[in-house]
GROMACS .gro file of C-alpha atoms in nm:
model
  378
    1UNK     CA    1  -3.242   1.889   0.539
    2UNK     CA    2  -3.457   2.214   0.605
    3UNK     CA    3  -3.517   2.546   0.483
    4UNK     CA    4  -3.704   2.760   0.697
    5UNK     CA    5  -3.922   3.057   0.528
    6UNK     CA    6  -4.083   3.092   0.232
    7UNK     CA    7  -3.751   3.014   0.041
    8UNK     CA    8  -3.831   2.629   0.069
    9UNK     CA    9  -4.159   2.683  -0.157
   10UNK     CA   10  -3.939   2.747  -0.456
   11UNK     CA   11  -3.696   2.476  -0.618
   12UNK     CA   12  -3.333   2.440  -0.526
   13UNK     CA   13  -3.026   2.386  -0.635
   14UNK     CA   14  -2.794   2.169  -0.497
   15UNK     CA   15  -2.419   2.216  -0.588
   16UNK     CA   16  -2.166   1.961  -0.585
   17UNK     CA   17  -1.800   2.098  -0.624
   18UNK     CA   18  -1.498   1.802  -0.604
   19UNK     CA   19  -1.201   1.931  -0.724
   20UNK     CA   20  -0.774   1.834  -0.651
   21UNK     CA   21  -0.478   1.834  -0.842
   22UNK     CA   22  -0.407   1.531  -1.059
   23UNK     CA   23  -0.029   1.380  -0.956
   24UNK     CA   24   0.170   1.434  -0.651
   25UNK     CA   25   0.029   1.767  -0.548
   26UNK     CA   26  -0.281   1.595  -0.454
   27UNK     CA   27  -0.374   1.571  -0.054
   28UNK     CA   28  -0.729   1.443  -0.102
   29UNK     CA   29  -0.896   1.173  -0.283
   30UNK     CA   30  -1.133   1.426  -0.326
   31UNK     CA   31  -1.310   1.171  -0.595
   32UNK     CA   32  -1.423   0.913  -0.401
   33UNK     CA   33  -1.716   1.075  -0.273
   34UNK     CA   34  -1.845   1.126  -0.646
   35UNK     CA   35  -2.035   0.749  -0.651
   36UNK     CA   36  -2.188   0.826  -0.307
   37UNK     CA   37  -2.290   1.207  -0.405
   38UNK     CA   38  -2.448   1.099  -0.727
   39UNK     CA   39  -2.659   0.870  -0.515
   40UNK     CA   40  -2.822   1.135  -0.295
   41UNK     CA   41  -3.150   1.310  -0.447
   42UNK     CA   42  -3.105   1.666  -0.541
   43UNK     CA   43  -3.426   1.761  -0.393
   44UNK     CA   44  -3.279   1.537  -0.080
   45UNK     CA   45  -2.948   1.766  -0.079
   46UNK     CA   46  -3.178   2.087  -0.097
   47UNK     CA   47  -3.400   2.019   0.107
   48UNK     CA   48  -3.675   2.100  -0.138
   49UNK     CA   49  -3.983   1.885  -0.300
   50UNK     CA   50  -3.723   1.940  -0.624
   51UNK     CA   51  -3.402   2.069  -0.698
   52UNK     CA   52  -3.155   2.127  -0.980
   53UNK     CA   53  -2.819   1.940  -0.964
   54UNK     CA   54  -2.505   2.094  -1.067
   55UNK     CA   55  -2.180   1.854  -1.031
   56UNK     CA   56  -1.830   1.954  -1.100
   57UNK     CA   57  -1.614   1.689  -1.071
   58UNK     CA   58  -1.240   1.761  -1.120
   59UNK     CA   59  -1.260   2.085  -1.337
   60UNK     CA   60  -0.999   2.248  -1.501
   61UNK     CA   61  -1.093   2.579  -1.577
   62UNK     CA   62  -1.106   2.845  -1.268
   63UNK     CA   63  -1.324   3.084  -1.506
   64UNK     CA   64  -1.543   2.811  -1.611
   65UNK     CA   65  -1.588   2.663  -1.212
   66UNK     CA   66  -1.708   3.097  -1.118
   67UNK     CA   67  -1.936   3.091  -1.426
   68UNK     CA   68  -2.099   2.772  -1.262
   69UNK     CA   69  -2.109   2.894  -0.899
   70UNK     CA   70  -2.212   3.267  -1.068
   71UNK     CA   71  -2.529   3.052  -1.193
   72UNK     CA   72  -2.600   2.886  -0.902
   73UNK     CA   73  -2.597   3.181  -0.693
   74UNK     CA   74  -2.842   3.339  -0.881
   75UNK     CA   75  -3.137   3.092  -0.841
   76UNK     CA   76  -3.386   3.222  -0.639
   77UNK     CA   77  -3.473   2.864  -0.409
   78UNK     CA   78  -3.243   2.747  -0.155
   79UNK     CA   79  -2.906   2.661  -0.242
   80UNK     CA   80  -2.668   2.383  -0.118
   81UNK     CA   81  -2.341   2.369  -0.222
   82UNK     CA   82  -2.088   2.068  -0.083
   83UNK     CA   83  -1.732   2.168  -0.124
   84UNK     CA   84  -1.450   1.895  -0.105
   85UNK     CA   85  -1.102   1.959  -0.220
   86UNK     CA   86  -0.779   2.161  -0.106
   87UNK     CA   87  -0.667   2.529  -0.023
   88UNK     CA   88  -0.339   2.584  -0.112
   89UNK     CA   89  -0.189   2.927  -0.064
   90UNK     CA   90  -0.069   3.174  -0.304
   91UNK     CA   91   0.258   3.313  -0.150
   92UNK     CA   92   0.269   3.639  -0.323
   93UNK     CA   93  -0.053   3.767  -0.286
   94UNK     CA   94  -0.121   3.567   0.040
   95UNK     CA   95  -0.406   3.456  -0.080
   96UNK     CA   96  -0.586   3.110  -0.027
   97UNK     CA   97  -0.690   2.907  -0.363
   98UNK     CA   98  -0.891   2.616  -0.387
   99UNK     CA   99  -0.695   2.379  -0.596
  100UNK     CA  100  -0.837   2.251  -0.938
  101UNK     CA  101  -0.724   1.967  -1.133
  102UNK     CA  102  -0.430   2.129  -1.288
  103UNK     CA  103  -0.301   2.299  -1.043
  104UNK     CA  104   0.053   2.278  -0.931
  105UNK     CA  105   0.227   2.529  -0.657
  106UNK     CA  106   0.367   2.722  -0.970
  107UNK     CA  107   0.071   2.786  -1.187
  108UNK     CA  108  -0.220   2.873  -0.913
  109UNK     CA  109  -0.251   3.208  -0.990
  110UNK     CA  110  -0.385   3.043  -1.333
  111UNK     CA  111  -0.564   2.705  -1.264
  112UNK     CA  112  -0.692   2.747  -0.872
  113UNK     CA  113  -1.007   2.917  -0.795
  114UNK     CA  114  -0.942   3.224  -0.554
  115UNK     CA  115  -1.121   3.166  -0.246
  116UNK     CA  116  -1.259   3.497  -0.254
  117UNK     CA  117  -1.456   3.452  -0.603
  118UNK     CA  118  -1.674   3.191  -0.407
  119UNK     CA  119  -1.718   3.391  -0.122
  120UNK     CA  120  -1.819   3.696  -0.340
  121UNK     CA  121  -2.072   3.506  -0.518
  122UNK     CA  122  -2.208   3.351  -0.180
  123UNK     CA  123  -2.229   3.679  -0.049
  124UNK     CA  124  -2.472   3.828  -0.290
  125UNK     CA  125  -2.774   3.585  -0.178
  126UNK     CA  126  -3.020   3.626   0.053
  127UNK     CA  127  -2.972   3.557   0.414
  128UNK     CA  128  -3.071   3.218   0.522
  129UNK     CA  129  -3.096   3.082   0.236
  130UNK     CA  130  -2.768   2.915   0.144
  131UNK     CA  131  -2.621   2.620   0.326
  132UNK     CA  132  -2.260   2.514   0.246
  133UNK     CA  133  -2.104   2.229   0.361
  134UNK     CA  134  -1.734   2.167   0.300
  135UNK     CA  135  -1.478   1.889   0.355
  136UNK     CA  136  -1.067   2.062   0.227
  137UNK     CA  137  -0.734   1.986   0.339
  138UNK     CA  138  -0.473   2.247   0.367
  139UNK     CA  139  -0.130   2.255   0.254
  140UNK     CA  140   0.081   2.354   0.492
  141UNK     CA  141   0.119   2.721   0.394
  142UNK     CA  142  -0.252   2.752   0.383
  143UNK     CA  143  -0.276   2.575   0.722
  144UNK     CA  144  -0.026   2.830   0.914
  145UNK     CA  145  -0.232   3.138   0.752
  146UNK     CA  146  -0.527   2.983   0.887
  147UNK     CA  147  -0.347   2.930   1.242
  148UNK     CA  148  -0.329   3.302   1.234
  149UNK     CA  149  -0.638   3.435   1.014
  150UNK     CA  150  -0.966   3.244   1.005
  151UNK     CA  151  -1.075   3.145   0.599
  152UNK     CA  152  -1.316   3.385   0.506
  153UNK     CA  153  -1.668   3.276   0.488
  154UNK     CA  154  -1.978   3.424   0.289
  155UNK     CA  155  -2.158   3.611   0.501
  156UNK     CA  156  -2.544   3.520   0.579
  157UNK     CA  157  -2.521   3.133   0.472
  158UNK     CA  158  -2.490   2.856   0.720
  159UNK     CA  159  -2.154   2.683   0.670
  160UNK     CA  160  -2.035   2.364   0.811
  161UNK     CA  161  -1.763   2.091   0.768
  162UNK     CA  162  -1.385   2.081   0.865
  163UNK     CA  163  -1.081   2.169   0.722
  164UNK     CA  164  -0.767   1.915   0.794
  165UNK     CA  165  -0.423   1.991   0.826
  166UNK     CA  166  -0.209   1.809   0.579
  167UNK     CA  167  -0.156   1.466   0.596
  168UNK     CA  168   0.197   1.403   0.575
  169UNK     CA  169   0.440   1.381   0.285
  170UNK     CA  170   0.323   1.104   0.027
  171UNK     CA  171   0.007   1.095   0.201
  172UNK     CA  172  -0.341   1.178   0.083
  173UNK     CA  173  -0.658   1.246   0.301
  174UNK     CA  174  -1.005   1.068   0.281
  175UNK     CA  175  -1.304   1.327   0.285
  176UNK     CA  176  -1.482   1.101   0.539
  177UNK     CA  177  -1.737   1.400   0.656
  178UNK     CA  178  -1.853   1.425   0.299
  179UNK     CA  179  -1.865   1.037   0.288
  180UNK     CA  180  -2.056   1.087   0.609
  181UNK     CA  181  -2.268   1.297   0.514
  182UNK     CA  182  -2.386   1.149   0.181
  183UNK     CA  183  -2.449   0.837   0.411
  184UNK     CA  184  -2.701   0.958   0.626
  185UNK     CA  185  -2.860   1.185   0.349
  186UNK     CA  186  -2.896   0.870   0.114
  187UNK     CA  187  -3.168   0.703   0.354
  188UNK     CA  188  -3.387   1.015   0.239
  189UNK     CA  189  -3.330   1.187   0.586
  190UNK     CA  190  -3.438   1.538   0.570
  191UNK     CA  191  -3.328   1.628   0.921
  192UNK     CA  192  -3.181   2.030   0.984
  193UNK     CA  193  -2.837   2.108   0.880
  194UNK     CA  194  -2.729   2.148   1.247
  195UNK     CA  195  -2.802   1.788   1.328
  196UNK     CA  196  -2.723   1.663   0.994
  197UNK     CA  197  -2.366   1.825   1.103
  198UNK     CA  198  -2.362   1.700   1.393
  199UNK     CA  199  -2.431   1.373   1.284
  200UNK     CA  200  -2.204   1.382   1.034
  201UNK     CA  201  -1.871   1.496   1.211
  202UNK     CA  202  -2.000   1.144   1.465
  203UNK     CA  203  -1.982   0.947   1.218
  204UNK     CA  204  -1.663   1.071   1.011
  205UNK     CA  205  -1.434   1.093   1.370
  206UNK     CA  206  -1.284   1.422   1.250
  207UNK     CA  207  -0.953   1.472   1.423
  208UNK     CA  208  -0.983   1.694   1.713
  209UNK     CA  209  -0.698   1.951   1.544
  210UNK     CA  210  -0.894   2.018   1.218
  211UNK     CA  211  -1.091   2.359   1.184
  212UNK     CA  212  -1.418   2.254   1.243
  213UNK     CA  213  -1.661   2.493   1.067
  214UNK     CA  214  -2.053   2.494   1.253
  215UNK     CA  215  -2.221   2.705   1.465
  216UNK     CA  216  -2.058   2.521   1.793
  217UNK     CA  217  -1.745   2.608   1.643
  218UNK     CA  218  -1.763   2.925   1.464
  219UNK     CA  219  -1.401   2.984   1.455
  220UNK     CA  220  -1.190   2.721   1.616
  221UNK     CA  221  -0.816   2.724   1.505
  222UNK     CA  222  -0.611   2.460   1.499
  223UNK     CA  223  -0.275   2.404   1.656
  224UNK     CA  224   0.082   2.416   1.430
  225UNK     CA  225   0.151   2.083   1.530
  226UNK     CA  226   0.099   1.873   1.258
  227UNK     CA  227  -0.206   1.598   1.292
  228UNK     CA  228  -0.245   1.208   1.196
  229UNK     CA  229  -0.440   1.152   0.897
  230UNK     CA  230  -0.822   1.275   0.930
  231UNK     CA  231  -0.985   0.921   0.975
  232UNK     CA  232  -0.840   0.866   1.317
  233UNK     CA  233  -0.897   0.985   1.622
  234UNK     CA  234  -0.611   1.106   1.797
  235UNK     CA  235  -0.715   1.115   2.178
  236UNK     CA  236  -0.469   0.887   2.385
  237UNK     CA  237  -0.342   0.781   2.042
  238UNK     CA  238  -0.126   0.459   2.130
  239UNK     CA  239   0.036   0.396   1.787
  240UNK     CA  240   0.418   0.409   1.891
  241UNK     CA  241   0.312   0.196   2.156
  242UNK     CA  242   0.175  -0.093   1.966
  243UNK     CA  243   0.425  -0.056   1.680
  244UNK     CA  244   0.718  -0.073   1.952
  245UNK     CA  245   0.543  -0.348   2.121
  246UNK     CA  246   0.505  -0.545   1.784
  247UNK     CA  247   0.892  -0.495   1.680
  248UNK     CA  248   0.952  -0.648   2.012
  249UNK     CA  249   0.784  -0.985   1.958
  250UNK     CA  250   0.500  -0.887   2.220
  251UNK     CA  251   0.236  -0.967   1.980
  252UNK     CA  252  -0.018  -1.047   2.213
  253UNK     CA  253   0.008  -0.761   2.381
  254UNK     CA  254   0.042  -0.521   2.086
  255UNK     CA  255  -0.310  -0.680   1.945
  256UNK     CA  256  -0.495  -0.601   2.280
  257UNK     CA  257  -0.432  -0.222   2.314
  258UNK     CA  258  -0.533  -0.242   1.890
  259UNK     CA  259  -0.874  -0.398   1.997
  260UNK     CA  260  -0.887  -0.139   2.228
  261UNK     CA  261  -0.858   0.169   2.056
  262UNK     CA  262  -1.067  -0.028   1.827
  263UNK     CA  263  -1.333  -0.054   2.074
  264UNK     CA  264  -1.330   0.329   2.193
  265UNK     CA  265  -1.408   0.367   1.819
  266UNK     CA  266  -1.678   0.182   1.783
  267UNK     CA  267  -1.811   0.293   2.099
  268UNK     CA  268  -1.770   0.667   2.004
  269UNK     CA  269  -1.818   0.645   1.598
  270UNK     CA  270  -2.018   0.311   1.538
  271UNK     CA  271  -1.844  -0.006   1.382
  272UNK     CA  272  -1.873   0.107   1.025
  273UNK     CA  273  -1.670   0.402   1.041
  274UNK     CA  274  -1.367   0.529   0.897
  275UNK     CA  275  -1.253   0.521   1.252
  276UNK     CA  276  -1.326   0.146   1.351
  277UNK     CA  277  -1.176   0.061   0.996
  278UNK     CA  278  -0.868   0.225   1.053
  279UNK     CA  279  -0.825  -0.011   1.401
  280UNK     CA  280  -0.889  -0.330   1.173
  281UNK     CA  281  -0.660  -0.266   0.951
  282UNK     CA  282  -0.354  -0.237   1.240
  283UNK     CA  283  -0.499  -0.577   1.360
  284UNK     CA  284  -0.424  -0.714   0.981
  285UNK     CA  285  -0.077  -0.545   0.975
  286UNK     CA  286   0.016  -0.680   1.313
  287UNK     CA  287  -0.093  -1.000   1.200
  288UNK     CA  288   0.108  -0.992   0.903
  289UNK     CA  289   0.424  -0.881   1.142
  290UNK     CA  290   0.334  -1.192   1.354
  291UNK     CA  291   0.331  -1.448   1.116
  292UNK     CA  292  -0.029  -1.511   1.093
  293UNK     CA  293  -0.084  -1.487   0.709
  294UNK     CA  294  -0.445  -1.607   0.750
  295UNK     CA  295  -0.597  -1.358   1.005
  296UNK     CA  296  -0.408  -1.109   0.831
  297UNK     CA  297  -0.567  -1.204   0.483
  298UNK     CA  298  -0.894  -1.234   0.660
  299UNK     CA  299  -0.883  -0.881   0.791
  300UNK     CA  300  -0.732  -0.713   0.487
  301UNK     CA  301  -1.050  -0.872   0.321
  302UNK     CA  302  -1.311  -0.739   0.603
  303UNK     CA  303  -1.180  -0.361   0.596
  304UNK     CA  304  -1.228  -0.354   0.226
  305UNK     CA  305  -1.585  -0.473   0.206
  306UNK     CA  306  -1.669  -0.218   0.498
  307UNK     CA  307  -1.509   0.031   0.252
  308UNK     CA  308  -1.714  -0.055  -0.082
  309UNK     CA  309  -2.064  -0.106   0.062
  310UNK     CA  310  -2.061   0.017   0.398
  311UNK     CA  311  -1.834   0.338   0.329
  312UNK     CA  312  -1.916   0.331  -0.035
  313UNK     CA  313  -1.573   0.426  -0.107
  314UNK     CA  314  -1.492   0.329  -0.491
  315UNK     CA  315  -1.286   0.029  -0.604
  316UNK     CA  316  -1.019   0.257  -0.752
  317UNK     CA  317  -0.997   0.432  -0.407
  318UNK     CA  318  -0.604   0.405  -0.285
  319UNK     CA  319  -0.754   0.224   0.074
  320UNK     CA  320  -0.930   0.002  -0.129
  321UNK     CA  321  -0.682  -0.109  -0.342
  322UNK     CA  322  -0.430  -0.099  -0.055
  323UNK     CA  323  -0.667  -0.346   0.109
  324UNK     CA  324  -0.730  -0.575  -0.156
  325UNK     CA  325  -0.339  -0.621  -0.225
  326UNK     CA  326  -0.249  -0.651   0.084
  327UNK     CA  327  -0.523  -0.943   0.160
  328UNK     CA  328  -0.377  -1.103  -0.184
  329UNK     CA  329  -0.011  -1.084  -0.081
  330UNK     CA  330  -0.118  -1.224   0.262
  331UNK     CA  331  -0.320  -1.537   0.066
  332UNK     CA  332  -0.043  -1.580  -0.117
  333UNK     CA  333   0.185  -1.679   0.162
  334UNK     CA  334  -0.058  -1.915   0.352
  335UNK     CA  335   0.090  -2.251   0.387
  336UNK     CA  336  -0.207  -2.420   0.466
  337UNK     CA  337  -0.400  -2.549   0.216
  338UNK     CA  338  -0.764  -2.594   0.377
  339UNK     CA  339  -0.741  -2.255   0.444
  340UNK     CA  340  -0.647  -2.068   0.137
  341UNK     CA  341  -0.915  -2.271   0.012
  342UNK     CA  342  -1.154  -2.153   0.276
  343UNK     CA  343  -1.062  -1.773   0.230
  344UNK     CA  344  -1.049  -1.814  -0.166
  345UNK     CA  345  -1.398  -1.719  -0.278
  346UNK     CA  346  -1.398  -1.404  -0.074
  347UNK     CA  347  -1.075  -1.308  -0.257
  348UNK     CA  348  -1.172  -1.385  -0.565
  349UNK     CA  349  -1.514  -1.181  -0.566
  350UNK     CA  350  -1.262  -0.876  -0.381
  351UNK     CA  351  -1.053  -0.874  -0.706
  352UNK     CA  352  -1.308  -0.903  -0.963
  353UNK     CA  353  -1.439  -0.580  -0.814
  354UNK     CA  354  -1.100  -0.402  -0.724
  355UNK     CA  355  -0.874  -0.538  -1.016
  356UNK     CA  356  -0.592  -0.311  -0.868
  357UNK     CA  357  -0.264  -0.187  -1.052
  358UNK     CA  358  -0.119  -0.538  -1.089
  359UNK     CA  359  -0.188  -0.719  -1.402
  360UNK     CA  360  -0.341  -1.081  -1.428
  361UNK     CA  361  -0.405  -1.050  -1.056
  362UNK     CA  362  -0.758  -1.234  -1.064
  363UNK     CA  363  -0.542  -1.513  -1.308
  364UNK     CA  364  -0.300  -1.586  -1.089
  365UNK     CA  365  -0.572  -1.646  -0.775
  366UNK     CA  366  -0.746  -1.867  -1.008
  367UNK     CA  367  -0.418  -2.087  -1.126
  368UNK     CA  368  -0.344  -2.122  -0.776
  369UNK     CA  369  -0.611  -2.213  -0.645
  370UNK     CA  370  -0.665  -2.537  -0.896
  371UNK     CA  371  -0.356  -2.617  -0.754
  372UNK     CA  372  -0.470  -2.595  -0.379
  373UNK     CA  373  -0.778  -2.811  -0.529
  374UNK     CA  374  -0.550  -3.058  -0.672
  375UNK     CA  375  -0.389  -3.124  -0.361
  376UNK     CA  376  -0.528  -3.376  -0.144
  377UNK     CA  377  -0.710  -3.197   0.170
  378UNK     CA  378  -0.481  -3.057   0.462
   0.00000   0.00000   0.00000
């Protein structure tokens, strides 16, 4: 990135805030972008010869999070500060919070950091020389107010990044512009913020109903309807139609429209995308629903190593894990011996990196498989 004036002389300070509520009032897996943060220089995030890092990651204290941002505010270099978390909505006060780690909807007065306090301190600097990019999900109190009211932003610093509806009950959101963005920023790219941006929202395939925050969309507000989750794209969405297809036997046909919205994905995104990934992963499922235990497992296994080295999600990440059990479950009911043999070392490496929540996982691969090698070949 780049600072223009004298500003980019000085040092920086980049600021890295990750924050959502532990248990079910959590709509992000805010956390996975910690791994692929931490491996971004300061200095790179900046956009200065060197910079000061200050991480947050899941903080409790609202007091504690202002005394942080209060210090970073007051350094004199350029600032960068990438926000990813939630704004949930106080009701009496009307007022939106960013949700910290123990916040529930009863004690955010409390444990939630007032939106305001961050703008306050933002406010204060010098023009042009903040850059904030940020990557929330709204509940769905916070997301009508916002239909109505556009979220305050500090005045005289360049902010960028979306804000997504909420994903759906039970459902959590992946903060794929962050992910994105820490991407193209690890190769040592020190391209503007606008491009970076733009880049960034390419890459991620932001839904077209999220609040996109940039200076091509200064003030965009979404639409009440509520949205798919943020990793997909929604134009001519054709889910119903391949999940009615599959539940009618027309497998075939299901599995072509699949590779196609797979292929406007790739076309538009790239193939290592949260987007493309997404399309994958219905090809596993409707292999799964067709009886085809072995493309299925082989799929399940693809998607998750796009996810831990191309996507650097982490191996506790929920779509990891989902994707590693569900390729297990899928070995586990191929008939053919040859090729659970063929698809075992794949599996095996998968689980020694993403254990998952089931115990003796990795044992049981291993005790079946010297029973596949006992048996004579298929």
């Amino acid at each position: 990135m780049q600072i223009n004036g004298e500003a980019q002389d000085k040092p920086g300070t980049a600021l890295l805030l990750v924050a959502a509520p532990a248990g079910k009032g959590r709509l992000t897996d805010a956390g996975s972008v910690i791994p692929v943060l931490a491996a971004v220089s300061p200095a790179v995030l900046a956009g200065t010869a060197t910079a000061t890092l200050i991480e947050l990651a899941d903080p409790l204290d609202p007091q504690a999070v202002l005394t942080r941002i209060r210090g970073a505010a007051a350094s004199e270099g350029p600032l960068t500060v990438v926000l990813v978390g939630q704004l949930q909505l106080d009701r009496r006060q009307r007022a939106v919070h960013l949700a910290l780690a123990r916040t529930t909807p009863s004690t955010l007065r409390y444990t939630a950091l007032p939106w305001a306090w961050l703008v306050g301190e933002l406010r204060q600097r010098r023009p042009g020389t903040t850059t904030l990019y940020v990557d929330l999900v709204a509940d769905a109190e916070a997301w009508q107010l916002l239909g109505r009211e556009p979220l305050e932003l500090p005045n005289g610093a360049r902010t960028y990044g979306v804000i997504a509806p909420p994903p759906g009950r039970r459902r959590t959101t992946q903060p794929a512009y962050t992910h994105a963005l820490a991407q193209i920023l690890r190769t040592g790219r020190r391209s503007g913020p606008d491009e970076l941006h733009h880049d960034a929202l390419q890459r991620a395939a932001t839904v077209e109903n999220a609040l996109i925050l940039g200076p091509e969309h200064p003030a965009v507000q979404p639409p009440p309807a509520e949205a798919p989750p943020a990793h997909v794209p929604v134009e001519d969405d054709p889910h119903e139609r391949i999940a009615a297809l599959s539940q009618a036997g027309y497998h075939r046909e299901a599995v072509a429209l699949a590779l196609a919205a797979e292929q406007r994905a790739v076309q538009s995104f790239g193939a290592d995308t949260f987007a493309a990934v997404h399309w994958v992963e219905v090809r596993a499922h409707l292999a799964s629903v067709a009886n085809d235990p072995d493309q299925s497992c082989a799929l399940w296994l693809h998607t998750a190593q796009i996810r831990l080295d191309t996507l650097q999600q982490a191996p506790d990440t929920p779509d990891v894990e989902t994707a590693v059990d569900r390729a297990h479950h899928q070995w586990d009911r191929i008939r053919n011996a040859t090729h659970a043999r063929r698809l075992a070392p794949q599996l095996v490496a998968q689980r020694r990196r993403v254990p998952g929540r089931q115990r003796a996982a990795l044992d049981a691969i291993q005790k079946k498989l010297e029973r596949l090698n006992s048996l004579p070949p298929s």
